[in-house]
Coordinates of C-alpha atoms in Angstrom, one line a residue:
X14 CA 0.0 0.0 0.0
X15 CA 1.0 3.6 -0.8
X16 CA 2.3 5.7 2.3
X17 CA -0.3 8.3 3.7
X18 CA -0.3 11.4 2.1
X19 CA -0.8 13.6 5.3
X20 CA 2.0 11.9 7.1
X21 CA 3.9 12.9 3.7
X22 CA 2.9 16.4 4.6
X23 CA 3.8 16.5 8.4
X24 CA 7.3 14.4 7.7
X25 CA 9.5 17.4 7.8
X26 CA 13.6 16.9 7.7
X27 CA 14.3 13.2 9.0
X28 CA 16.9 10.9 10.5
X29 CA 19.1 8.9 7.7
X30 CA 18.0 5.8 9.5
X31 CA 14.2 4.3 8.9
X32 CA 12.6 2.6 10.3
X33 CA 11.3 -0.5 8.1
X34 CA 10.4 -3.6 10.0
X35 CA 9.7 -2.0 13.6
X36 CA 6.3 -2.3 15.2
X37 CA 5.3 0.2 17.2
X38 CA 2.1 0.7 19.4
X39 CA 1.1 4.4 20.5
X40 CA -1.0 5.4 23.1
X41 CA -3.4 8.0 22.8
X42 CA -3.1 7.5 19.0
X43 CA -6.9 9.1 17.8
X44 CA -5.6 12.7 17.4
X45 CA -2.7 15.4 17.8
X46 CA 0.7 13.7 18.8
X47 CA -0.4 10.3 18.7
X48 CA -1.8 10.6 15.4
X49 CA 0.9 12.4 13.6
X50 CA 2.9 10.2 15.4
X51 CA 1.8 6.9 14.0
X52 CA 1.7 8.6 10.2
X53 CA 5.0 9.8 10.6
X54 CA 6.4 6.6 11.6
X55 CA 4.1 4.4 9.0
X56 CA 6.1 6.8 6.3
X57 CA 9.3 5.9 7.9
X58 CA 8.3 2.0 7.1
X59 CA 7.2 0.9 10.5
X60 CA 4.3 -0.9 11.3
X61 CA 1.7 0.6 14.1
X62 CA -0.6 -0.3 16.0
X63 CA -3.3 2.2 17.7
X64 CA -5.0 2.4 20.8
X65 CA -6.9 5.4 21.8
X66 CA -10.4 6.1 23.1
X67 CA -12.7 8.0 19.7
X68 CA -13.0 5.2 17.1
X69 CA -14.0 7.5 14.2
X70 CA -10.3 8.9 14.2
X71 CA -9.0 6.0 14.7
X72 CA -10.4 4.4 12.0
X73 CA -9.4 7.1 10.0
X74 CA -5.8 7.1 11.1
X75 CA -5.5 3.0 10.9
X76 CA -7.2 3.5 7.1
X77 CA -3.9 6.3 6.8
X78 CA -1.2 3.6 8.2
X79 CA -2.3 1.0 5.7
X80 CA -4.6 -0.5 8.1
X81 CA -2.5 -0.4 11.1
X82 CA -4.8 -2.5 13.6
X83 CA -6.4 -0.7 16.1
X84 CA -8.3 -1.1 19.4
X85 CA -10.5 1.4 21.7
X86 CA -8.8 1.9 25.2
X87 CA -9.1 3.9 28.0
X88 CA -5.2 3.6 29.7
X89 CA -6.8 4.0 33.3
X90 CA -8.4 0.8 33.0
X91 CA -5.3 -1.8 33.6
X92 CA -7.8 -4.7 31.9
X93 CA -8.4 -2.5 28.5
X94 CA -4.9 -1.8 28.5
X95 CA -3.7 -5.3 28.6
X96 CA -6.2 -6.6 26.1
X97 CA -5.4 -3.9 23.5
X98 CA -1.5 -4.4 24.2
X99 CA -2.3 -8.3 23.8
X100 CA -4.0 -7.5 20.6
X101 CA -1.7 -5.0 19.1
X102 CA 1.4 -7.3 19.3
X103 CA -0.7 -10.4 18.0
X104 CA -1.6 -8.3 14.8
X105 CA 1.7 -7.0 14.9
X106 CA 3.6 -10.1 15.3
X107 CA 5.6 -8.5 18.1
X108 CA 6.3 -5.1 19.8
X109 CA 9.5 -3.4 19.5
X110 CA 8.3 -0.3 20.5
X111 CA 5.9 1.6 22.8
X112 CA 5.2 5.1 22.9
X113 CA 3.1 5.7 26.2
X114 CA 1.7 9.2 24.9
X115 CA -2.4 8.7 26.3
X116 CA -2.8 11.9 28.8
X117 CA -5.1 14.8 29.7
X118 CA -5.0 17.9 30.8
X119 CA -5.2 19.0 34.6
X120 CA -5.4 22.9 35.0
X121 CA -6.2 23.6 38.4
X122 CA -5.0 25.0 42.2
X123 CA -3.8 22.6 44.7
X124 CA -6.4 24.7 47.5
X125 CA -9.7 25.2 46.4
X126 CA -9.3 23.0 43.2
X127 CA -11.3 20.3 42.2
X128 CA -9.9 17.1 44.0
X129 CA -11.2 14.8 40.5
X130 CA -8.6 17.5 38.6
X131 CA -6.2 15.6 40.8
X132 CA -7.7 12.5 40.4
X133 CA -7.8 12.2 36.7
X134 CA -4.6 13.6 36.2
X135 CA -3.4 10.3 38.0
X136 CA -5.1 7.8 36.7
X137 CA -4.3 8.7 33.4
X138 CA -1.3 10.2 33.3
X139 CA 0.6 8.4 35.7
X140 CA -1.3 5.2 36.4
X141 CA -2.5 5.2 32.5
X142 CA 1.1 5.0 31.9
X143 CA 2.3 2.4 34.8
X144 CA -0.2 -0.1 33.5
X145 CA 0.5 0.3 29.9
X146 CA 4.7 0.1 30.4
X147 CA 3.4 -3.3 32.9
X148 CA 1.2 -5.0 30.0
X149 CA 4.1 -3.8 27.1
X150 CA 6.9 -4.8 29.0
X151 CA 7.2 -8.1 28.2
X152 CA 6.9 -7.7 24.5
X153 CA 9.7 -5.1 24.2
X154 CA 12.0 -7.3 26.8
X155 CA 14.5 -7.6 23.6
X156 CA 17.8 -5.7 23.1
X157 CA 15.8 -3.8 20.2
X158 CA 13.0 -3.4 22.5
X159 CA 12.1 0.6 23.1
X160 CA 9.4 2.6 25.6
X161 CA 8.9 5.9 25.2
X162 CA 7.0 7.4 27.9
X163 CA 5.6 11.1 27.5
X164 CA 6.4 13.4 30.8
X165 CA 6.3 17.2 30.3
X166 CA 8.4 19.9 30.6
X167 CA 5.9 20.9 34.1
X168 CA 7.2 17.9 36.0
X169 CA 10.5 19.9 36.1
X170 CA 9.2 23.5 36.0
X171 CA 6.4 23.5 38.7
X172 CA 3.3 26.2 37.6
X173 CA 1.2 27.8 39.6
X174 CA -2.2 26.1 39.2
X175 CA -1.4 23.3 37.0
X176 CA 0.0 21.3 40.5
X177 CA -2.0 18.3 39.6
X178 CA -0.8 18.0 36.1
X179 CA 2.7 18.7 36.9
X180 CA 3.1 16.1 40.0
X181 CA 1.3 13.6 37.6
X182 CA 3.8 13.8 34.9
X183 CA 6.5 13.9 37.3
X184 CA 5.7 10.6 38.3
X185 CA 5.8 9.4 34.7
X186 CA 9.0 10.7 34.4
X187 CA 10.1 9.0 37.5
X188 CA 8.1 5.6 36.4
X189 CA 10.7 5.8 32.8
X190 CA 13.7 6.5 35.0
X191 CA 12.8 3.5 37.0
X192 CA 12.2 1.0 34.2
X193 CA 15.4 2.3 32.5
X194 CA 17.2 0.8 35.1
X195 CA 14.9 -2.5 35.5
X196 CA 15.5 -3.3 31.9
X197 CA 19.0 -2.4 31.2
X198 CA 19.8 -6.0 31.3
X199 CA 17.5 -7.4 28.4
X200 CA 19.1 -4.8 26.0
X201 CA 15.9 -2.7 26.7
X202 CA 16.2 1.1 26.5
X203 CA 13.4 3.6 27.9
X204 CA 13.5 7.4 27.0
X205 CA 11.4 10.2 29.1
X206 CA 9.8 12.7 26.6
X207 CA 10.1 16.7 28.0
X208 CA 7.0 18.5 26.1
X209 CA 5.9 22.0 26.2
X210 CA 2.2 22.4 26.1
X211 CA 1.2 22.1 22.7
X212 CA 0.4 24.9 19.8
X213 CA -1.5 26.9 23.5
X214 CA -0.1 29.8 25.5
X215 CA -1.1 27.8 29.0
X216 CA 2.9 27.9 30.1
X217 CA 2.8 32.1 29.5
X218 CA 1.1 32.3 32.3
X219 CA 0.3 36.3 33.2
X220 CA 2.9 36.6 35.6
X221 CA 4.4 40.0 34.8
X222 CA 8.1 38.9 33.5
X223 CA 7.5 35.3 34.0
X224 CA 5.4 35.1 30.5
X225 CA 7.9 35.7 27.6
X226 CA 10.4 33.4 29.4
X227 CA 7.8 30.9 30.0
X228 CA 6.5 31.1 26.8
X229 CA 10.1 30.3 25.3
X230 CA 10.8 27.3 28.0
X231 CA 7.1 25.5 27.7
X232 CA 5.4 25.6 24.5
X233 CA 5.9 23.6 21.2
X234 CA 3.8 22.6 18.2
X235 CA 2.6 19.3 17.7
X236 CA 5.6 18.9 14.3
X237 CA 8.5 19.9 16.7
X238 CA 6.7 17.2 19.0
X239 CA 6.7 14.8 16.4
X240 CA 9.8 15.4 15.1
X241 CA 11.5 15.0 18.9
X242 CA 9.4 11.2 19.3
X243 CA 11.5 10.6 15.9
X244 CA 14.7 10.8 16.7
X245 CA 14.0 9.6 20.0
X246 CA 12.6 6.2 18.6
X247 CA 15.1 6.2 15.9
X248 CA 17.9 6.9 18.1
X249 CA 16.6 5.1 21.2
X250 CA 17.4 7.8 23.4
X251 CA 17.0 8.0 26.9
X252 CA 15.8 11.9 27.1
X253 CA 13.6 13.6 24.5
X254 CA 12.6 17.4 24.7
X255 CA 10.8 19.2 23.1
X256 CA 10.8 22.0 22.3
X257 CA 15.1 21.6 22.2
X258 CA 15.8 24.5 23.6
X259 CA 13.5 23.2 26.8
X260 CA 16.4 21.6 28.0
X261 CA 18.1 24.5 28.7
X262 CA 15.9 27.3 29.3
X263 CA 13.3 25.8 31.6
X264 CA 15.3 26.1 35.0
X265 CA 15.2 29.8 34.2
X266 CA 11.2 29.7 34.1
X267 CA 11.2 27.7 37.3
X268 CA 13.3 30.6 38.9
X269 CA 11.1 33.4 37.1
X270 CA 7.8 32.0 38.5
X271 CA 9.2 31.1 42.2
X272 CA 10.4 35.1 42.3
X273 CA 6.9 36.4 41.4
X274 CA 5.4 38.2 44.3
X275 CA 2.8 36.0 46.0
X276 CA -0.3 37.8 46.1
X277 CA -0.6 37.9 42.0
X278 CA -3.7 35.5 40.8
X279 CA -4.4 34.8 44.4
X280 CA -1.4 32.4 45.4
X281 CA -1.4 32.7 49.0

């Protein structure tokens, strides 16, 4: 079958290596990353498998990835997950990779904030991705085995009213870090992804003085993201940021928002 034409279109420059032959499963694969994602890597001559919880896009993005097989899954549920794991590598014939990428959004204030903010951000982000790293491990337990698990660039710099978010991703980046370790021995690598929020201006928060160097630490577009999974797949590295320049600048937005003067936007 032909490659996709609109993973054609969001392939920008590329690694020399390809891909052909790997099989890959992504999380949260219906829209944004995951689904530029799974184009991307189809064009580079993987095969993918989808899991995700909107079957319309899936469909669509499956249809786009030459039929890549696909399954509905909400990550929170550790019995979903290891069904559509179970089901991916059967179709696949194997996992070499998985890209834990399934997460939502938690904006909210640690007092006064809506404990399910909190909640949710746990059992997706961070239990979401425990279970689905438990039900791929055995399948990538192979010296070309891969995870790639998606933390953010907030579990390092810690916002003002995204606490929940934050500590959640910081857990998945502590989960990756972990497993690295664990799996060392079977040839297995793991690589934490560092993402900006995505194509928003939710990391220029209105601090006065914080916001343009928050803006430059914290947000990325959903190419640079896809381009950053790339060469971290490819390259089976063991950090990923993006944006790149992340990596340097965010301990300067960390210090910018902890100087702030307490009383703005009611931090007590």
């Amino acid at each position: 079958m032909g490659k996709s034409e609109a993973g054609k279109a969001e392939s920008g420059k590329s690694s020399a290596d390809d891909l052909t032959g790997r099989r890959i499963l992504i999380t949260g694969a219906a829209r944004n990353i995951g689904s530029s994602l799974a184009r991307r890597l189809y064009d580079r001559g993987a095969s993918v498998g989808l899991l995700g919880l909107e079957p319309e896009l899936l469909e669509q993005v499956a249809t786009s990835c030459g039929r890549a097989p696909w399954q509905l899954c909400d990550v929170a549920d550790p019995e979903q997950v290891s069904r559509g794991v179970d089901y991916i590598a059967e179709k696949l014939g194997g996992i070499d990779v998985v890209v834990a990428n399934a997460g939502v959004e938690a904006n909210s204030s640690i007092l006064g904030g809506d404990v399910e903010d909190m909640r949710r951000a746990v059992e997706v982000n961070l239990m979401g991705t425990y279970f689905t790293l438990r039900a791929a491990g055995p399948h990538i337990s192979h010296e070309n085995g891969y995870a790639l698990v998606v933390a953010s660039a907030h579990g390092a710099a810690k916002h003002p009213f995204r606490g929940p978010f934050g500590a959640s991703r910081a857990g998945v980046e502590a989960l990756g870090d972990a497993l690295r370790l664990e799996m060392k021995h079977l040839g297995t690598k793991v690589g934490v992804a560092y993402i900006g929020d995505i194509d928003t201006d939710t990391t220029a928060l209105s601090f006065d003085g914080a916001r343009g160097t928050l803006a430059s630490a914290g947000t990325t577009t959903v190419a640079d993201a896809v381009d950053a999974f790339e060469r971290g797949i490819v390259g089976r590295k063991s950090r990923v940021h993006a944006p790149r320049r992340s990596a340097a600048v965010r301990h300067i937005a960390q210090r910018a928002i902890d100087l702030r003067p307490s009383h703005i936007r009611g931090v007590a």
